[in-house]
Coordinates of C-alpha atoms and ligand atoms in Angstrom, one line a residue:
M89 CA 43.4 -112.5 -51.2
P90 CA 39.8 -112.1 -52.2
A91 CA 39.1 -112.5 -55.9
A92 CA 38.5 -109.3 -57.8
P93 CA 34.8 -109.0 -58.8
Y94 CA 34.0 -110.2 -62.3
N95 CA 34.2 -107.3 -64.6
G96 CA 31.6 -108.3 -67.2
E97 CA 34.1 -109.1 -70.0
V98 CA 33.3 -112.1 -72.2
L99 CA 35.2 -113.2 -75.2
P100 CA 33.1 -115.1 -77.6
F101 CA 34.6 -118.5 -78.1
F102 CA 37.0 -118.6 -81.1
A103 CA 36.0 -115.1 -82.1
A104 CA 39.2 -113.8 -80.6
M105 CA 41.3 -116.6 -82.0
T106 CA 44.2 -115.3 -84.0
S107 CA 45.5 -116.2 -87.4
T108 CA 48.1 -118.2 -85.6
S109 CA 45.6 -120.7 -84.3
S110 CA 45.5 -124.2 -85.7
A111 CA 42.3 -125.4 -87.4
P112 CA 39.7 -125.6 -84.7
S113 CA 38.4 -128.9 -83.4
A114 CA 41.0 -131.4 -84.6
S115 CA 39.6 -134.9 -84.4
N116 CA 40.1 -136.9 -81.2
F117 CA 38.6 -140.0 -79.7
I118 CA 36.0 -138.1 -77.7
R119 CA 34.8 -136.3 -80.9
N120 CA 34.6 -139.8 -82.5
I121 CA 32.3 -140.9 -79.7
V122 CA 30.1 -137.8 -80.2
D123 CA 30.0 -138.3 -83.9
E124 CA 29.0 -142.0 -83.5
D125 CA 26.2 -140.9 -81.0
N126 CA 25.0 -138.4 -83.5
R127 CA 25.0 -141.0 -86.3
T128 CA 23.0 -143.5 -84.2
G129 CA 20.7 -140.7 -82.9
K130 CA 21.4 -141.7 -79.3
W131 CA 20.9 -138.2 -78.0
E132 CA 19.0 -136.9 -80.9
G133 CA 21.9 -134.6 -81.7
R134 CA 22.1 -133.1 -78.2
V135 CA 25.6 -132.5 -76.8
E136 CA 25.6 -131.4 -73.2
T137 CA 28.9 -131.4 -71.2
R138 CA 29.9 -129.9 -67.9
F139 CA 33.0 -128.6 -66.2
P140 CA 32.6 -129.6 -62.5
P141 CA 35.3 -128.1 -60.3
E142 CA 35.2 -128.6 -56.5
P143 CA 35.4 -125.1 -55.0
N144 CA 38.4 -126.0 -52.8
G145 CA 41.1 -124.1 -54.6
Y146 CA 41.9 -121.9 -57.6
L147 CA 41.9 -123.3 -61.1
H148 CA 45.2 -124.2 -62.6
Y149 CA 46.6 -124.8 -66.1
G150 CA 45.4 -128.4 -66.0
H151 CA 41.8 -127.2 -65.5
A152 CA 42.2 -125.0 -68.6
K153 CA 42.7 -128.2 -70.6
S154 CA 39.4 -129.6 -69.2
I155 CA 37.6 -126.3 -69.7
C156 CA 38.7 -126.0 -73.3
L157 CA 37.7 -129.6 -73.9
N158 CA 34.3 -129.5 -72.4
F159 CA 33.2 -126.0 -73.5
G160 CA 34.9 -126.4 -76.9
L161 CA 33.2 -129.7 -77.5
A162 CA 29.8 -128.3 -76.7
E163 CA 30.5 -125.2 -78.8
S164 CA 31.5 -127.0 -81.9
Y165 CA 28.5 -129.3 -81.8
G166 CA 26.0 -126.5 -81.0
G167 CA 25.5 -127.8 -77.5
V168 CA 25.9 -126.4 -74.1
C169 CA 28.5 -126.8 -71.3
H170 CA 27.4 -126.4 -67.7
L171 CA 29.6 -124.8 -65.0
R172 CA 28.8 -126.9 -62.0
F173 CA 30.3 -126.5 -58.6
D174 CA 30.8 -129.9 -57.1
D175 CA 30.4 -128.7 -53.6
T176 CA 29.5 -131.9 -51.7
N177 CA 32.4 -131.8 -49.2
P178 CA 31.8 -128.8 -46.9
A179 CA 35.1 -129.1 -45.0
K180 CA 37.4 -127.5 -47.6
E181 CA 35.1 -125.4 -49.8
D182 CA 34.6 -121.7 -49.8
Q183 CA 32.8 -118.9 -51.6
E184 CA 36.2 -117.2 -52.4
Y185 CA 37.0 -120.2 -54.6
V186 CA 33.6 -120.1 -56.3
D187 CA 34.1 -116.5 -57.3
A188 CA 37.7 -117.1 -58.5
I189 CA 36.5 -120.1 -60.6
I190 CA 33.7 -118.1 -62.2
E191 CA 36.1 -115.3 -63.1
A192 CA 38.7 -117.7 -64.5
V193 CA 36.3 -119.6 -66.8
R194 CA 34.9 -116.4 -68.1
W195 CA 38.4 -115.0 -68.7
L196 CA 39.1 -118.0 -70.8
G197 CA 36.2 -116.8 -72.9
F198 CA 33.6 -119.4 -72.2
D199 CA 29.9 -118.9 -71.5
W200 CA 27.6 -121.4 -69.7
R201 CA 24.6 -119.2 -70.4
Q202 CA 21.9 -120.1 -67.8
H203 CA 23.7 -123.4 -66.9
L204 CA 25.4 -122.5 -63.6
Y205 CA 24.8 -125.2 -61.1
F206 CA 25.7 -126.2 -57.6
A207 CA 25.7 -129.8 -56.5
S208 CA 24.5 -128.7 -53.1
D209 CA 21.2 -127.5 -54.7
Y210 CA 20.6 -131.2 -55.4
F211 CA 21.0 -132.5 -51.8
D212 CA 17.3 -133.2 -51.5
I213 CA 17.2 -135.2 -54.7
M214 CA 20.4 -137.1 -53.7
Y215 CA 18.7 -137.9 -50.4
A216 CA 15.6 -139.2 -52.2
C217 CA 17.8 -141.3 -54.5
A218 CA 19.5 -142.8 -51.5
E219 CA 16.1 -143.7 -50.0
S220 CA 15.1 -145.3 -53.3
L221 CA 18.2 -147.5 -53.3
I222 CA 17.3 -148.6 -49.8
K223 CA 13.8 -149.4 -50.8
A224 CA 15.1 -151.5 -53.7
D225 CA 17.4 -153.4 -51.3
K226 CA 20.4 -151.8 -53.1
A227 CA 21.7 -149.9 -50.1
Y228 CA 22.1 -150.6 -46.4
V229 CA 23.2 -148.8 -43.2
D230 CA 26.4 -150.1 -41.8
S231 CA 27.4 -149.6 -38.2
Q232 CA 30.9 -151.0 -38.4
S233 CA 33.8 -148.7 -37.6
A234 CA 35.9 -147.3 -40.4
D235 CA 38.7 -149.7 -39.4
E236 CA 36.4 -152.7 -39.5
M237 CA 35.2 -151.7 -42.9
R238 CA 38.7 -151.3 -44.2
V239 CA 39.7 -154.7 -43.0
R240 CA 36.7 -156.4 -44.5
R241 CA 37.1 -154.6 -47.8
G242 CA 39.8 -157.0 -48.9
T243 CA 42.7 -156.2 -51.2
L244 CA 43.5 -156.2 -54.9
T245 CA 44.1 -160.0 -54.6
E246 CA 41.7 -161.0 -51.8
P247 CA 37.9 -160.6 -52.0
G248 CA 36.2 -158.6 -49.3
V249 CA 34.0 -160.0 -46.6
D250 CA 30.3 -159.1 -46.1
S251 CA 29.5 -156.7 -43.4
P252 CA 27.4 -158.1 -40.5
C253 CA 24.9 -155.4 -41.3
R254 CA 24.5 -156.3 -44.9
N255 CA 21.3 -158.1 -44.4
R256 CA 19.5 -155.6 -42.3
G257 CA 15.9 -155.4 -43.4
I258 CA 14.7 -152.6 -45.6
D259 CA 12.5 -151.0 -43.0
E260 CA 15.3 -150.9 -40.4
N261 CA 17.7 -149.4 -43.0
L262 CA 15.1 -146.7 -43.9
D263 CA 14.5 -145.9 -40.2
L264 CA 18.3 -145.7 -39.5
F265 CA 19.0 -143.6 -42.5
R266 CA 16.2 -141.1 -41.6
R267 CA 17.6 -140.9 -38.1
M268 CA 21.1 -140.3 -39.5
K269 CA 19.6 -137.3 -41.4
A270 CA 17.7 -136.2 -38.3
G271 CA 21.0 -135.9 -36.4
E272 CA 20.4 -138.6 -33.9
F273 CA 23.9 -140.2 -34.3
A274 CA 27.4 -139.0 -33.8
D275 CA 29.7 -138.3 -36.8
G276 CA 30.9 -141.6 -38.2
A277 CA 28.6 -143.8 -36.2
Y278 CA 26.8 -145.1 -39.3
V279 CA 27.3 -144.9 -43.1
L280 CA 25.0 -145.8 -45.9
R281 CA 26.6 -148.2 -48.3
A282 CA 25.6 -149.4 -51.8
K283 CA 24.8 -153.1 -51.8
I284 CA 26.7 -154.4 -54.8
D285 CA 29.4 -157.2 -54.4
M286 CA 32.0 -157.6 -51.7
A287 CA 33.9 -160.1 -53.9
S288 CA 34.0 -157.9 -57.0
P289 CA 37.5 -157.7 -58.6
N290 CA 36.9 -153.9 -58.8
I291 CA 37.3 -152.7 -55.2
N292 CA 35.1 -149.7 -56.1
L293 CA 32.2 -152.1 -56.3
R294 CA 32.7 -153.6 -52.9
D295 CA 29.7 -151.9 -51.3
P296 CA 31.1 -148.3 -51.5
A297 CA 30.0 -145.8 -48.9
I298 CA 27.5 -143.3 -50.4
Y299 CA 26.4 -141.2 -47.4
R300 CA 28.2 -140.3 -44.2
I301 CA 27.4 -138.3 -41.1
R302 CA 29.4 -135.2 -40.9
R303 CA 28.5 -132.1 -38.9
A304 CA 30.0 -129.4 -40.9
T305 CA 28.7 -126.0 -42.0
H306 CA 28.3 -125.9 -45.7
H307 CA 29.2 -122.6 -47.5
R308 CA 25.8 -122.6 -49.2
T309 CA 23.4 -124.9 -47.2
G310 CA 24.6 -123.8 -43.8
D311 CA 23.7 -126.4 -41.1
K312 CA 20.7 -127.8 -42.9
W313 CA 22.4 -131.2 -43.4
C314 CA 24.5 -133.3 -41.1
I315 CA 24.8 -136.1 -43.6
Y316 CA 26.6 -135.5 -46.9
P317 CA 26.8 -137.7 -50.0
M318 CA 30.1 -139.2 -51.1
Y319 CA 31.6 -137.7 -54.3
T320 CA 31.3 -141.0 -56.2
F321 CA 27.6 -141.1 -55.4
A322 CA 26.9 -137.4 -56.0
H323 CA 28.6 -137.0 -59.3
P324 CA 26.6 -139.4 -61.5
I325 CA 23.4 -138.0 -60.0
E326 CA 24.4 -134.4 -60.8
D327 CA 25.1 -135.5 -64.4
A328 CA 21.7 -137.2 -64.6
I329 CA 19.8 -134.3 -63.1
E330 CA 21.3 -131.9 -65.6
N331 CA 20.7 -134.3 -68.6
V332 CA 24.4 -134.3 -69.3
T333 CA 25.2 -136.5 -72.4
H334 CA 28.9 -136.9 -72.2
S335 CA 30.5 -136.7 -68.7
I336 CA 34.2 -136.2 -69.4
C337 CA 36.7 -136.7 -66.6
T338 CA 40.3 -137.6 -66.0
L339 CA 41.7 -141.1 -66.1
E340 CA 41.8 -141.7 -62.4
F341 CA 38.0 -142.1 -62.5
E342 CA 38.2 -145.0 -65.0
D343 CA 37.8 -147.6 -62.2
Q344 CA 34.8 -145.7 -60.9
R345 CA 32.9 -146.0 -64.2
P346 CA 31.3 -149.4 -63.3
F347 CA 29.9 -147.8 -60.2
Y348 CA 28.8 -144.7 -62.1
E349 CA 26.9 -147.0 -64.4
W350 CA 25.5 -149.3 -61.7
L351 CA 24.2 -146.3 -59.8
L352 CA 22.5 -144.6 -62.7
E353 CA 20.9 -147.9 -63.9
A354 CA 19.6 -148.5 -60.4
L355 CA 18.1 -145.0 -60.2
A356 CA 16.7 -145.3 -63.7
D357 CA 15.0 -148.5 -62.6
A358 CA 13.6 -146.7 -59.7
G359 CA 12.1 -144.0 -62.0
H360 CA 14.4 -141.2 -61.1
F361 CA 16.0 -140.7 -64.5
P362 CA 15.1 -141.4 -68.1
R363 CA 17.4 -143.4 -70.4
P364 CA 19.8 -143.1 -72.1
L365 CA 21.9 -142.2 -69.1
P366 CA 25.0 -139.9 -69.1
H367 CA 28.1 -141.6 -70.5
Q368 CA 31.4 -141.2 -68.6
I369 CA 34.4 -140.8 -70.8
E370 CA 38.0 -140.5 -69.4
F371 CA 40.9 -138.6 -70.9
A372 CA 44.5 -138.1 -69.8
R373 CA 45.1 -135.1 -67.5
L374 CA 47.6 -132.5 -68.4
N375 CA 51.0 -133.1 -66.9
L376 CA 53.3 -130.1 -67.5
T377 CA 57.0 -129.7 -66.7
Y378 CA 58.4 -127.0 -64.4
V379 CA 55.1 -126.6 -62.5
V380 CA 53.0 -128.5 -60.0
L381 CA 49.3 -129.1 -60.9
S382 CA 47.8 -130.4 -57.7
K383 CA 45.7 -128.2 -55.5
R384 CA 47.3 -129.7 -52.4
K385 CA 50.8 -128.5 -53.6
L386 CA 49.5 -125.2 -54.8
I387 CA 48.0 -124.6 -51.3
Q388 CA 51.4 -125.4 -49.8
L389 CA 53.0 -122.8 -52.0
V390 CA 50.5 -120.2 -51.0
D391 CA 50.3 -121.0 -47.3
G392 CA 54.0 -121.3 -47.0
A393 CA 54.4 -117.8 -48.7
Y394 CA 56.7 -119.2 -51.4
V395 CA 54.5 -117.0 -53.6
S396 CA 52.6 -113.8 -52.9
G397 CA 49.1 -115.4 -53.2
W398 CA 46.9 -117.4 -55.5
N399 CA 47.3 -114.9 -58.3
D400 CA 51.1 -114.7 -58.1
P401 CA 52.2 -114.6 -61.7
R402 CA 54.6 -117.5 -61.2
L403 CA 51.9 -119.8 -59.9
P404 CA 50.3 -122.1 -62.5
T405 CA 46.8 -120.9 -61.6
L406 CA 44.6 -119.2 -64.1
S407 CA 44.5 -116.1 -62.0
G408 CA 48.3 -116.1 -61.9
A409 CA 48.5 -116.6 -65.6
R410 CA 46.2 -113.7 -66.2
R411 CA 48.2 -111.5 -64.0
R412 CA 51.4 -112.6 -65.7
G413 CA 50.1 -111.6 -69.1
F414 CA 49.3 -115.0 -70.5
T415 CA 46.2 -114.9 -72.7
P416 CA 43.0 -116.9 -73.1
E417 CA 43.8 -117.3 -76.8
G418 CA 47.2 -118.7 -75.8
F419 CA 45.5 -121.3 -73.6
R420 CA 43.0 -122.3 -76.2
L421 CA 45.7 -122.6 -78.8
F422 CA 47.6 -124.8 -76.3
A423 CA 44.6 -127.0 -75.7
E424 CA 44.1 -127.5 -79.5
R425 CA 47.7 -128.2 -80.0
I426 CA 48.2 -130.8 -77.2
G427 CA 44.9 -132.5 -78.1
V428 CA 43.2 -135.1 -76.0
A429 CA 44.4 -138.6 -75.5
K430 CA 43.6 -141.7 -73.5
A431 CA 47.2 -142.3 -72.3
D432 CA 49.1 -140.2 -69.8
S433 CA 52.0 -138.1 -71.1
W434 CA 54.0 -135.1 -70.2
I435 CA 53.9 -131.8 -72.1
D436 CA 57.0 -129.5 -71.9
M437 CA 56.4 -126.1 -70.6
S438 CA 58.0 -124.6 -73.7
V439 CA 54.9 -125.8 -75.6
L440 CA 52.6 -123.6 -73.5
E441 CA 55.1 -120.7 -73.6
E442 CA 55.3 -120.9 -77.4
C443 CA 51.5 -120.8 -77.7
M444 CA 51.5 -117.6 -75.6
R445 CA 54.3 -116.2 -77.7
E446 CA 52.4 -116.9 -80.8
H447 CA 49.3 -115.1 -79.7
L448 CA 51.2 -112.2 -78.1
N449 CA 53.4 -111.7 -81.1
D450 CA 50.3 -111.3 -83.2
A451 CA 48.3 -109.2 -80.7
A452 CA 50.7 -107.1 -78.7
H453 CA 51.8 -103.6 -79.6
R454 CA 55.5 -102.9 -79.7
R455 CA 57.1 -100.5 -77.2
I456 CA 60.6 -99.7 -76.0
A457 CA 61.9 -100.4 -72.6
V458 CA 65.4 -100.2 -71.1
L459 CA 65.6 -102.6 -68.3
D460 CA 69.2 -102.0 -67.1
P461 CA 69.7 -98.3 -68.0
L462 CA 73.0 -96.7 -68.9
K463 CA 73.3 -93.1 -70.0
L464 CA 74.3 -92.4 -73.6
I465 CA 75.3 -88.8 -74.3
I466 CA 75.3 -87.5 -77.9
A467 CA 77.9 -84.8 -77.6
N468 CA 77.2 -83.1 -80.9
Y469 CA 73.4 -82.9 -80.5
P470 CA 72.3 -79.5 -79.4
E471 CA 71.7 -79.1 -75.7
G472 CA 68.0 -78.5 -74.8
A473 CA 66.8 -79.6 -78.2
S474 CA 64.6 -82.6 -78.9
E475 CA 62.6 -84.1 -81.8
L476 CA 60.1 -86.8 -82.4
C477 CA 61.0 -90.1 -84.1
Q478 CA 58.3 -92.5 -85.4
A479 CA 58.1 -96.2 -84.5
P480 CA 55.5 -98.7 -85.8
N481 CA 53.1 -100.1 -83.3
H482 CA 53.3 -103.5 -85.0
P483 CA 55.9 -104.3 -87.7
L484 CA 53.5 -106.7 -89.5
K485 CA 50.4 -104.5 -89.1
P486 CA 50.9 -101.1 -90.6
E487 CA 47.2 -100.4 -90.0
L488 CA 48.0 -100.2 -86.3
G489 CA 49.9 -97.0 -87.1
M490 CA 52.9 -95.3 -85.7
R491 CA 53.7 -93.5 -82.5
D492 CA 56.1 -90.7 -81.7
I493 CA 59.1 -91.3 -79.5
P494 CA 61.2 -88.3 -78.4
F495 CA 64.9 -88.1 -79.1
S496 CA 67.4 -85.7 -77.5
R497 CA 70.9 -85.4 -76.4
E498 CA 70.8 -87.8 -73.4
L499 CA 69.3 -91.3 -73.9
W500 CA 69.1 -94.5 -71.9
I501 CA 70.5 -97.6 -73.4
E502 CA 70.9 -101.1 -72.1
R503 CA 74.0 -101.5 -70.1
E504 CA 74.8 -104.8 -71.9
D505 CA 74.8 -102.9 -75.2
F506 CA 78.1 -101.2 -74.4
M507 CA 81.6 -102.8 -73.9
E508 CA 84.7 -100.7 -73.4
T509 CA 86.8 -103.5 -74.8
P510 CA 84.5 -105.6 -77.1
V511 CA 84.6 -109.3 -77.2
K512 CA 84.8 -111.0 -80.6
G513 CA 81.5 -110.7 -82.5
F514 CA 80.2 -107.8 -80.4
H515 CA 78.6 -105.4 -82.8
R516 CA 77.0 -103.0 -80.4
L517 CA 78.5 -99.9 -78.8
Y518 CA 82.3 -99.7 -78.2
P519 CA 84.7 -96.9 -78.8
G520 CA 85.1 -96.3 -82.5
N521 CA 82.1 -98.4 -83.5
T522 CA 79.0 -97.1 -85.4
V523 CA 75.5 -98.4 -84.6
R524 CA 72.0 -97.4 -85.4
L525 CA 69.7 -96.2 -82.7
R526 CA 66.6 -97.9 -83.8
Y527 CA 64.0 -95.4 -85.4
G528 CA 66.5 -92.6 -84.8
Y529 CA 70.1 -91.8 -85.9
V530 CA 73.3 -93.6 -86.5
V531 CA 75.9 -92.7 -83.8
K532 CA 79.6 -93.4 -83.4
C533 CA 80.9 -94.2 -80.0
T534 CA 83.6 -91.9 -78.7
G535 CA 84.3 -93.2 -75.2
C536 CA 82.9 -93.6 -71.8
E537 CA 83.1 -92.3 -68.2
K538 CA 83.6 -94.5 -65.1
D539 CA 83.3 -94.1 -61.4
A540 CA 86.0 -94.8 -58.9
A541 CA 85.2 -98.5 -58.8
G542 CA 85.6 -98.7 -62.6
K543 CA 81.9 -99.1 -63.3
V544 CA 80.8 -97.3 -66.5
T545 CA 78.5 -94.4 -65.7
A546 CA 78.0 -92.9 -69.1
V547 CA 78.8 -93.5 -72.8
F548 CA 79.6 -90.8 -75.3
A549 CA 78.8 -90.7 -78.9
E550 CA 78.4 -88.4 -81.9
Y551 CA 75.5 -88.6 -84.3
F552 CA 75.2 -88.1 -88.0
P553 CA 72.5 -85.6 -88.7
D554 CA 71.7 -87.0 -92.1
S555 CA 71.2 -90.6 -90.9
R556 CA 67.7 -90.3 -89.4
S557 CA 65.6 -93.4 -90.0
G558 CA 63.0 -92.9 -92.7
T559 CA 65.0 -90.1 -94.5
P560 CA 66.7 -90.7 -97.8
G561 CA 70.2 -90.3 -96.3
A562 CA 69.6 -93.1 -93.8
D563 CA 70.4 -95.8 -96.4
N564 CA 73.9 -94.5 -96.8
Y565 CA 74.8 -95.9 -93.4
K566 CA 75.5 -99.6 -92.9
T567 CA 75.7 -100.7 -89.3
K568 CA 75.7 -104.2 -87.7
G569 CA 74.2 -103.0 -84.4
N570 CA 70.7 -101.7 -84.0
L571 CA 70.0 -100.6 -80.5
H572 CA 66.9 -99.6 -78.6
W573 CA 66.9 -96.5 -76.4
V574 CA 64.7 -94.2 -74.5
C575 CA 65.0 -90.4 -74.2
A576 CA 66.2 -89.6 -70.7
A577 CA 64.3 -86.4 -70.3
H578 CA 60.9 -88.0 -71.3
A579 CA 61.4 -91.5 -69.9
Y580 CA 58.8 -93.1 -67.7
T581 CA 60.6 -94.7 -64.8
A582 CA 58.6 -97.7 -63.5
E583 CA 58.9 -101.0 -61.7
V584 CA 59.2 -104.0 -64.0
R585 CA 59.0 -107.5 -62.6
L586 CA 60.9 -110.1 -64.6
Y587 CA 59.2 -113.4 -63.9
D588 CA 60.7 -116.7 -64.8
R589 CA 59.7 -120.3 -64.2
L590 CA 58.8 -121.1 -60.6
F591 CA 60.7 -124.4 -60.5
A592 CA 64.2 -125.0 -61.8
Q593 CA 63.6 -128.7 -62.5
P594 CA 61.2 -130.2 -65.0
H595 CA 59.8 -132.6 -62.5
P596 CA 59.7 -130.8 -59.2
G597 CA 60.3 -133.2 -56.3
Q598 CA 61.2 -136.2 -58.4
R599 CA 64.3 -138.2 -57.8
R600 CA 67.3 -137.3 -59.9
E601 CA 70.3 -139.1 -61.0
G602 CA 72.9 -139.3 -58.3
D603 CA 70.4 -138.9 -55.4
P604 CA 71.4 -141.2 -52.6
E605 CA 69.4 -144.4 -52.0
G606 CA 66.2 -143.7 -50.1
F607 CA 66.5 -140.0 -50.4
E608 CA 63.2 -138.2 -50.7
R609 CA 63.1 -135.0 -52.6
D610 CA 60.7 -132.3 -51.7
F611 CA 59.1 -130.3 -54.5
L612 CA 59.8 -127.2 -52.5
D613 CA 63.5 -127.8 -52.8
D614 CA 63.3 -127.4 -56.5
I615 CA 62.0 -123.9 -56.5
N616 CA 63.9 -121.6 -58.9
P617 CA 65.6 -119.0 -56.7
D618 CA 65.6 -116.6 -59.7
S619 CA 61.9 -116.8 -60.5
I620 CA 61.5 -113.1 -60.0
R621 CA 63.7 -110.1 -60.4
V622 CA 62.5 -106.6 -60.0
V623 CA 64.1 -103.7 -61.9
E624 CA 63.5 -100.0 -62.1
A625 CA 63.3 -99.6 -65.8
R626 CA 63.2 -96.6 -68.2
L627 CA 60.2 -96.8 -70.5
E628 CA 59.2 -94.9 -73.5
P629 CA 56.7 -92.2 -72.5
A630 CA 53.7 -93.7 -74.3
L631 CA 53.8 -96.5 -71.7
R632 CA 52.7 -94.1 -69.0
A633 CA 49.2 -94.3 -70.5
A634 CA 49.0 -98.1 -70.4
R635 CA 46.0 -99.5 -68.6
A636 CA 45.9 -102.5 -66.3
E637 CA 46.1 -105.7 -68.4
D638 CA 47.4 -103.9 -71.6
R639 CA 50.0 -106.2 -73.1
F640 CA 53.1 -105.2 -75.1
Q641 CA 56.1 -106.5 -76.7
F642 CA 59.1 -104.6 -75.2
E643 CA 61.4 -104.8 -78.2
R644 CA 64.3 -107.3 -77.8
H645 CA 63.0 -108.2 -74.3
G646 CA 59.7 -110.1 -74.5
Y647 CA 56.1 -109.8 -73.7
F648 CA 54.9 -107.7 -70.8
V649 CA 51.6 -106.8 -69.2
A650 CA 50.5 -103.9 -67.0
D651 CA 49.8 -105.5 -63.6
R652 CA 46.1 -105.6 -63.0
Y653 CA 46.3 -104.9 -59.3
D654 CA 49.3 -102.7 -58.8
S655 CA 48.9 -100.3 -61.7
A656 CA 47.4 -96.9 -61.1
E657 CA 46.1 -94.6 -63.8
G658 CA 49.1 -92.9 -65.3
A659 CA 51.4 -95.1 -63.2
P660 CA 51.4 -98.7 -64.5
V661 CA 53.9 -101.3 -63.4
F662 CA 54.7 -104.2 -65.7
N663 CA 55.1 -107.9 -65.4
R664 CA 57.1 -110.0 -67.9
A665 CA 54.9 -112.7 -69.2
I666 CA 57.6 -114.4 -71.2
P667 CA 60.9 -113.6 -72.8
L668 CA 61.1 -113.4 -76.7
K669 CA 63.0 -116.6 -76.9
D670 CA 63.1 -119.8 -74.9
S671 CA 66.2 -119.3 -72.8
W672 CA 65.7 -122.6 -71.0
A673 CA 66.1 -124.8 -74.0
K674 CA 69.4 -123.2 -75.0
S675 CA 71.0 -122.8 -71.7
G676 CA 70.0 -126.2 -70.6
K677 CA 69.3 -124.6 -67.2
Ligands
ATP6 P1 43.6 -131.6 -58.1 O1 43.9 -133.0 -58.5 O2 44.6 -130.6 -58.4 O3 43.1 -131.5 -56.7 P2 40.9 -131.9 -59.0 O4 40.9 -132.8 -60.2 O5 40.6 -132.5 -57.7 O6 42.3 -131.2 -59.0 P3 38.5 -130.6 -59.5 O7 38.0 -129.3 -59.0 O8 37.8 -131.8 -59.1 O9 40.1 -130.7 -59.2 O10 38.6 -130.6 -61.1 C1 37.6 -130.2 -62.0 C2 37.8 -130.8 -63.3 O11 39.1 -130.5 -63.8 C3 37.7 -132.3 -63.2 O12 36.9 -132.8 -64.2 C4 39.1 -132.8 -63.4 O13 39.1 -134.0 -64.0 C5 39.7 -131.7 -64.3 N1 41.1 -131.6 -64.1 C6 41.8 -131.4 -62.9 N2 43.1 -131.4 -63.1 C7 43.3 -131.6 -64.4 C8 44.5 -131.7 -65.2 N3 45.7 -131.7 -64.7 N4 44.3 -131.9 -66.6 C9 43.1 -132.0 -67.1 N5 42.0 -131.9 -66.4 C10 42.1 -131.7 -65.0
MG7 MG1 38.7 -133.8 -58.1

């Protein structure tokens, strides 16, 4: 599905943070590094970071951590963060992903100002850097096959063996490299390799490949190039070109740091870049229970139609989160709360959900929805009459005002709020019991009506005319039950999708106790079969006017959003972002 065009909305960073947010910018080891650099004057106070996604998929919750970290750091030190597309591998990249990534970062509320970059715009400079390495005898063209190279690379315990091509002369290397670029050779016939040390204990320094021949049409440069730089070569150069000060990446790149530094030192020696050179810093990626955060697995879920698309509200993508009703403020609160560390760990999904709840509790207006409707007939209320009751838009924010909700003889109540024969401790409607209809009257249940199968089809009650909420008489009534309801004649009937976690297991695909020896679990087997339930709900009439992306608390049910794609004017449909309480913790589901 193509990404919706960016709609121009930008939330200023932190401006939309709520009173529930923790103090901004708690200390962490990366901030300590920046503070130290500022103390020594290394960058003359400059802080320039970047968020560098490869446009080969949609952004996920893990990326939100990296975005909040990079943009947040720049913001709090008065610096800038670049949005850079690391589009050096044409095979899997696409403009659709570029658009979706731009939309997602903006949605989170971050602004790269004029610093939007594409690595592919640097291909000429990267090529020149490669020639400089050759001229400095720091790179050579290898004609071994991929298999030969693999064998000669050695292992963790065995040093590698020099390539027979390692001592080719500079002129010959330059000639071959230029002919690679000119398209004289087949894909894979030659590669350009850095000349470092085949015996290095760090395999990444054993003459890594830096350029390969690959005839692929690039989504931005078309067929201009038939050679493409390797990621590990391109990335440091991108940072240096953009004058990045702190290049923050996830831990799996730690072993690449020596090559990052070797390369930039070599290119600084050759006069390409000034010192000091960008500093690579690694942090632990986000691991979150009950989801998968790998593009490869997300693509499987989309292509296999386990979800409706990249923006399915159950998918842990940022476009899915937005559609589900999660909020940018909730993500930023989450990023603050989990912090940044140097060691890998797992974060429980309930932490993210609680952050969303905190923000939504503060921000969302209250509305009433009956998700599993059962008719309640108030026998002594005049037929054809109706009146307006008043309900606050937010219980803690009187300044947000009240709204009118109609009341009349026939109402919808939640089916689970009635029991013909109550179980112990049930304080809602049952014959003989008295409850308050929230914001309305106190009613006494007189009985019910059932169909041939014994299913309750209507409940009967009588109301007390002097019990209306907000009137002096109301206080004379003491009830244990306090039910929500919607007037049947005025109700807005709409589709409501009740989303739940996509996976039923905290670690999808991971072995579990009792699994037979050698049994391989597939993460797809752990999909939660109840991750979506669609109901036809009865909503209070004010909800008819909800606009796409308006968020509400449906009292007693949770937080909901008007779907941004399926809502029409005057006819919104709603998605549940999250229930009011964490049902997973209690049920031990
Ligand atoms: P995946 O592993 O899902 O394919 P990726 O790391 O290859 O993701 P990129 O587009 O290269 O995806 O990521 C852009 C940035 O986001 C990188 O700096 C990367 O380190 C960071 N990032 C990716 N996943 C996470 C995560 N789970 N937690 C924190 N940062 C992440
Ligand atoms: Mg990556």
